[in-house]
Amino acid sequence: MPLSQLIVLAIIQGLTEFLPISSSGHLALVDELTGWADQGVLIDMAIHVGSLFAVLIYFRKDVLELIGGAWMLLRGEMTEAGRLVLYLVGASVPIFVVGFAVVSSGLVDGLRGAATIAWANMVFALLLYWGDRAGCTSRTLREMSWGQALIIGLSQIAAIMPGASRSGVTMTAARFLGFDRKEAARFSMLLAIPTILGAGAATALELIESGNTALQTDAVIAAFLSFLAAWLSIAVFMRLLENISLTPFVIYRVVLGAALLGWLYLG
């Protein structure tokens, strides 16, 4: 794969993965708009793994606390961090089960069209706007219950559709449940850890078994570049949430969806 294509893919993934605007939708549009060959699911997942490392580093304090909480759980002691670990694991189960079934069926490839991405962006953008306006701005993760964690986890299933946005649907669910914007974003990003780790492990195994050294090299380069872009994106996004609502992202997604529909049906 040309280096220029890897750079574009990595930047798109890094900038969009943790913003509520759908990284998978943007990646799927690359071949539609540029004429490049579809990079495929393996490269998609490789650059998702790169962005995961950005989360691990940016939220390193949270990650260390979660590791400590998990250790205490193994010793039979429940702590606040341990409870959050259980919430994250429990919330990840639905997407693991449904995601495996969908990927195995090959349905994912059939959902990567521009029309699907356009409609998903517009519909889920409006839900994001509704949730952001309806939600309060005071509830923290310390107040989270099992039911709330599972609702947010179940919302991830919708993100199998490119254009829906995993971070977008989880933040929408969290806002509907009354969580503060930064707390909603924080849980969404931490929830990406088990989800991407599981998919990333499967991707790494498939890459190794393929024996395709060119594909393996492309995956490593794309993952590293995605990590750099994602770290910058997370830092800026978390700072912005201190002063703005999610409306700018809603507007962007509606405009993008409308532009895609115009391109498809009128262009």
Short mmCIF file of N, CA and C in Angstrom, two decimals, residues 57-138:
data_model
loop_
_atom_site.label_atom_id
_atom_site.label_comp_id
_atom_site.label_asym_id
_atom_site.label_seq_id
_atom_site.Cartn_x
_atom_site.Cartn_y
_atom_site.Cartn_z
N ILE A 57 -2.12 5.93 27.04
CA ILE A 57 -1.14 6.90 27.52
C ILE A 57 -1.84 8.14 28.07
N TYR A 58 -2.85 8.65 27.37
CA TYR A 58 -3.52 9.86 27.83
C TYR A 58 -4.22 9.62 29.16
N PHE A 59 -4.88 8.47 29.29
CA PHE A 59 -5.59 8.13 30.52
C PHE A 59 -4.77 7.17 31.39
N ARG A 60 -3.44 7.37 31.40
CA ARG A 60 -2.56 6.45 32.11
C ARG A 60 -2.88 6.37 33.60
N LYS A 61 -3.30 7.47 34.20
CA LYS A 61 -3.66 7.44 35.62
C LYS A 61 -4.88 6.54 35.83
N ASP A 62 -5.89 6.70 34.99
CA ASP A 62 -7.08 5.86 35.08
C ASP A 62 -6.72 4.39 34.84
N VAL A 63 -5.86 4.15 33.84
CA VAL A 63 -5.49 2.79 33.49
C VAL A 63 -4.76 2.12 34.65
N LEU A 64 -3.85 2.85 35.29
CA LEU A 64 -3.12 2.29 36.43
C LEU A 64 -4.08 1.99 37.58
N GLU A 65 -5.06 2.87 37.80
CA GLU A 65 -6.05 2.63 38.85
C GLU A 65 -6.90 1.41 38.53
N LEU A 66 -7.25 1.25 37.24
CA LEU A 66 -8.03 0.09 36.83
C LEU A 66 -7.24 -1.21 37.03
N ILE A 67 -5.96 -1.16 36.72
CA ILE A 67 -5.12 -2.34 36.93
C ILE A 67 -5.07 -2.69 38.42
N GLY A 68 -4.91 -1.65 39.25
CA GLY A 68 -4.91 -1.86 40.69
C GLY A 68 -6.25 -2.40 41.18
N GLY A 69 -7.34 -1.87 40.62
CA GLY A 69 -8.67 -2.34 40.99
C GLY A 69 -8.88 -3.79 40.60
N ALA A 70 -8.37 -4.17 39.41
CA ALA A 70 -8.49 -5.55 38.96
C ALA A 70 -7.71 -6.49 39.87
N TRP A 71 -6.53 -6.03 40.30
CA TRP A 71 -5.71 -6.83 41.22
C TRP A 71 -6.43 -7.04 42.55
N MET A 72 -7.06 -5.99 43.05
CA MET A 72 -7.79 -6.11 44.31
C MET A 72 -8.99 -7.04 44.17
N LEU A 73 -9.62 -7.03 42.98
CA LEU A 73 -10.74 -7.94 42.73
C LEU A 73 -10.27 -9.40 42.81
N LEU A 74 -9.10 -9.66 42.25
CA LEU A 74 -8.56 -11.02 42.30
C LEU A 74 -8.28 -11.45 43.74
N ARG A 75 -8.04 -10.47 44.59
CA ARG A 75 -7.80 -10.77 46.01
C ARG A 75 -9.10 -10.79 46.82
N GLY A 76 -10.20 -10.57 46.11
CA GLY A 76 -11.50 -10.63 46.77
C GLY A 76 -11.94 -9.34 47.42
N GLU A 77 -11.32 -8.23 47.04
CA GLU A 77 -11.67 -6.93 47.62
C GLU A 77 -12.26 -6.02 46.55
N MET A 78 -13.40 -5.42 46.86
CA MET A 78 -14.07 -4.52 45.91
C MET A 78 -13.70 -3.08 46.22
N THR A 79 -13.15 -2.39 45.22
CA THR A 79 -12.82 -0.98 45.35
C THR A 79 -13.59 -0.20 44.29
N GLU A 80 -13.51 1.12 44.35
CA GLU A 80 -14.18 1.93 43.33
C GLU A 80 -13.62 1.64 41.95
N ALA A 81 -12.29 1.51 41.84
CA ALA A 81 -11.66 1.20 40.56
C ALA A 81 -12.04 -0.20 40.10
N GLY A 82 -12.14 -1.13 41.05
CA GLY A 82 -12.53 -2.50 40.71
C GLY A 82 -13.94 -2.56 40.18
N ARG A 83 -14.82 -1.77 40.76
CA ARG A 83 -16.21 -1.72 40.29
C ARG A 83 -16.25 -1.19 38.85
N LEU A 84 -15.43 -0.17 38.56
CA LEU A 84 -15.39 0.37 37.20
C LEU A 84 -14.85 -0.67 36.23
N VAL A 85 -13.88 -1.48 36.67
CA VAL A 85 -13.37 -2.56 35.83
C VAL A 85 -14.50 -3.51 35.45
N LEU A 86 -15.30 -3.88 36.42
CA LEU A 86 -16.42 -4.78 36.16
C LEU A 86 -17.43 -4.16 35.21
N TYR A 87 -17.68 -2.86 35.37
CA TYR A 87 -18.60 -2.17 34.48
C TYR A 87 -18.07 -2.18 33.04
N LEU A 88 -16.79 -1.92 32.88
CA LEU A 88 -16.19 -1.88 31.54
C LEU A 88 -16.23 -3.26 30.89
N VAL A 89 -15.92 -4.29 31.66
CA VAL A 89 -15.94 -5.65 31.13
C VAL A 89 -17.38 -6.05 30.77
N GLY A 90 -18.30 -5.80 31.69
CA GLY A 90 -19.69 -6.15 31.44
C GLY A 90 -20.27 -5.41 30.25
N ALA A 91 -19.92 -4.13 30.11
CA ALA A 91 -20.43 -3.32 29.00
C ALA A 91 -19.83 -3.75 27.67
N SER A 92 -18.71 -4.47 27.71
CA SER A 92 -18.05 -4.91 26.47
C SER A 92 -18.60 -6.23 25.94
N VAL A 93 -19.28 -6.99 26.79
CA VAL A 93 -19.77 -8.31 26.38
C VAL A 93 -20.71 -8.25 25.18
N PRO A 94 -21.71 -7.34 25.16
CA PRO A 94 -22.63 -7.33 24.01
C PRO A 94 -21.94 -7.14 22.67
N ILE A 95 -20.98 -6.21 22.58
CA ILE A 95 -20.33 -5.95 21.30
C ILE A 95 -19.42 -7.10 20.90
N PHE A 96 -18.82 -7.81 21.88
CA PHE A 96 -18.00 -8.97 21.56
C PHE A 96 -18.86 -10.06 20.93
N VAL A 97 -20.00 -10.32 21.54
CA VAL A 97 -20.87 -11.40 21.07
C VAL A 97 -21.47 -11.07 19.71
N VAL A 98 -22.10 -9.90 19.63
CA VAL A 98 -22.76 -9.51 18.38
C VAL A 98 -21.74 -9.21 17.30
N GLY A 99 -20.64 -8.53 17.67
CA GLY A 99 -19.61 -8.19 16.71
C GLY A 99 -19.00 -9.42 16.06
N PHE A 100 -18.73 -10.45 16.88
CA PHE A 100 -18.16 -11.68 16.34
C PHE A 100 -19.12 -12.32 15.34
N ALA A 101 -20.39 -12.33 15.69
CA ALA A 101 -21.39 -12.94 14.80
C ALA A 101 -21.49 -12.18 13.49
N VAL A 102 -21.48 -10.85 13.56
CA VAL A 102 -21.61 -10.03 12.36
C VAL A 102 -20.38 -10.14 11.47
N VAL A 103 -19.19 -10.09 12.09
CA VAL A 103 -17.95 -10.20 11.31
C VAL A 103 -17.87 -11.58 10.64
N SER A 104 -18.23 -12.62 11.38
CA SER A 104 -18.18 -13.98 10.83
C SER A 104 -19.12 -14.16 9.64
N SER A 105 -20.22 -13.43 9.67
CA SER A 105 -21.21 -13.55 8.59
C SER A 105 -20.82 -12.75 7.35
N GLY A 106 -19.82 -11.87 7.49
CA GLY A 106 -19.41 -11.04 6.35
C GLY A 106 -20.29 -9.83 6.13
N LEU A 107 -21.20 -9.57 7.06
CA LEU A 107 -22.14 -8.46 6.90
C LEU A 107 -21.45 -7.10 6.96
N VAL A 108 -20.32 -7.02 7.68
CA VAL A 108 -19.61 -5.75 7.83
C VAL A 108 -19.23 -5.16 6.47
N ASP A 109 -18.68 -6.01 5.60
CA ASP A 109 -18.25 -5.52 4.28
C ASP A 109 -19.42 -4.96 3.48
N GLY A 110 -20.61 -5.53 3.69
CA GLY A 110 -21.77 -5.05 2.96
C GLY A 110 -22.33 -3.75 3.47
N LEU A 111 -21.84 -3.30 4.64
CA LEU A 111 -22.34 -2.06 5.23
C LEU A 111 -21.42 -0.87 4.97
N ARG A 112 -20.38 -1.06 4.18
CA ARG A 112 -19.37 -0.02 4.02
C ARG A 112 -19.66 0.95 2.89
N GLY A 113 -20.88 0.98 2.39
CA GLY A 113 -21.24 1.88 1.29
C GLY A 113 -21.50 3.30 1.75
N ALA A 114 -21.38 4.24 0.83
CA ALA A 114 -21.54 5.67 1.15
C ALA A 114 -22.96 5.99 1.60
N ALA A 115 -23.96 5.33 1.03
CA ALA A 115 -25.35 5.62 1.41
C ALA A 115 -25.60 5.26 2.88
N THR A 116 -25.10 4.09 3.28
CA THR A 116 -25.25 3.67 4.68
C THR A 116 -24.57 4.66 5.61
N ILE A 117 -23.36 5.07 5.25
CA ILE A 117 -22.60 6.01 6.07
C ILE A 117 -23.33 7.35 6.17
N ALA A 118 -23.90 7.80 5.07
CA ALA A 118 -24.60 9.09 5.06
C ALA A 118 -25.81 9.07 5.99
N TRP A 119 -26.67 8.05 5.82
CA TRP A 119 -27.88 7.99 6.64
C TRP A 119 -27.56 7.75 8.11
N ALA A 120 -26.57 6.90 8.38
CA ALA A 120 -26.20 6.63 9.77
C ALA A 120 -25.67 7.88 10.44
N ASN A 121 -24.85 8.64 9.73
CA ASN A 121 -24.33 9.89 10.30
C ASN A 121 -25.46 10.83 10.69
N MET A 122 -26.41 11.00 9.80
CA MET A 122 -27.48 11.96 10.05
C MET A 122 -28.40 11.50 11.19
N VAL A 123 -28.80 10.23 11.16
CA VAL A 123 -29.71 9.73 12.19
C VAL A 123 -29.06 9.75 13.57
N PHE A 124 -27.84 9.23 13.66
CA PHE A 124 -27.19 9.16 14.96
C PHE A 124 -26.69 10.52 15.44
N ALA A 125 -26.48 11.44 14.51
CA ALA A 125 -26.13 12.81 14.90
C ALA A 125 -27.31 13.47 15.61
N LEU A 126 -28.51 13.25 15.09
CA LEU A 126 -29.69 13.83 15.72
C LEU A 126 -29.94 13.22 17.09
N LEU A 127 -29.67 11.92 17.23
CA LEU A 127 -29.80 11.28 18.55
C LEU A 127 -28.77 11.85 19.52
N LEU A 128 -27.56 12.10 19.01
CA LEU A 128 -26.52 12.70 19.84
C LEU A 128 -26.94 14.09 20.33
N TYR A 129 -27.52 14.86 19.44
CA TYR A 129 -27.99 16.20 19.81
C TYR A 129 -29.08 16.11 20.88
N TRP A 130 -30.02 15.19 20.68
CA TRP A 130 -31.11 15.01 21.64
C TRP A 130 -30.56 14.59 23.01
N GLY A 131 -29.67 13.61 23.00
CA GLY A 131 -29.11 13.14 24.25
C GLY A 131 -28.30 14.21 24.97
N ASP A 132 -27.54 14.98 24.21
CA ASP A 132 -26.71 16.02 24.81
C ASP A 132 -27.57 17.11 25.43
N ARG A 133 -28.70 17.42 24.78
CA ARG A 133 -29.59 18.46 25.30
C ARG A 133 -30.44 17.94 26.46
N ALA A 134 -30.82 16.66 26.39
CA ALA A 134 -31.70 16.10 27.42
C ALA A 134 -30.95 15.77 28.70
N GLY A 135 -29.65 15.42 28.56
CA GLY A 135 -28.89 14.98 29.72
C GLY A 135 -28.51 16.12 30.64
N CYS A 136 -28.35 15.77 31.92
CA CYS A 136 -27.86 16.78 32.88
C CYS A 136 -26.33 16.83 32.79
N THR A 137 -25.72 17.64 33.60
CA THR A 137 -24.26 17.79 33.51
C THR A 137 -23.58 17.58 34.86
N SER A 138 -24.15 16.69 35.68
CA SER A 138 -23.60 16.54 37.02
C SER A 138 -23.21 15.11 37.40
#
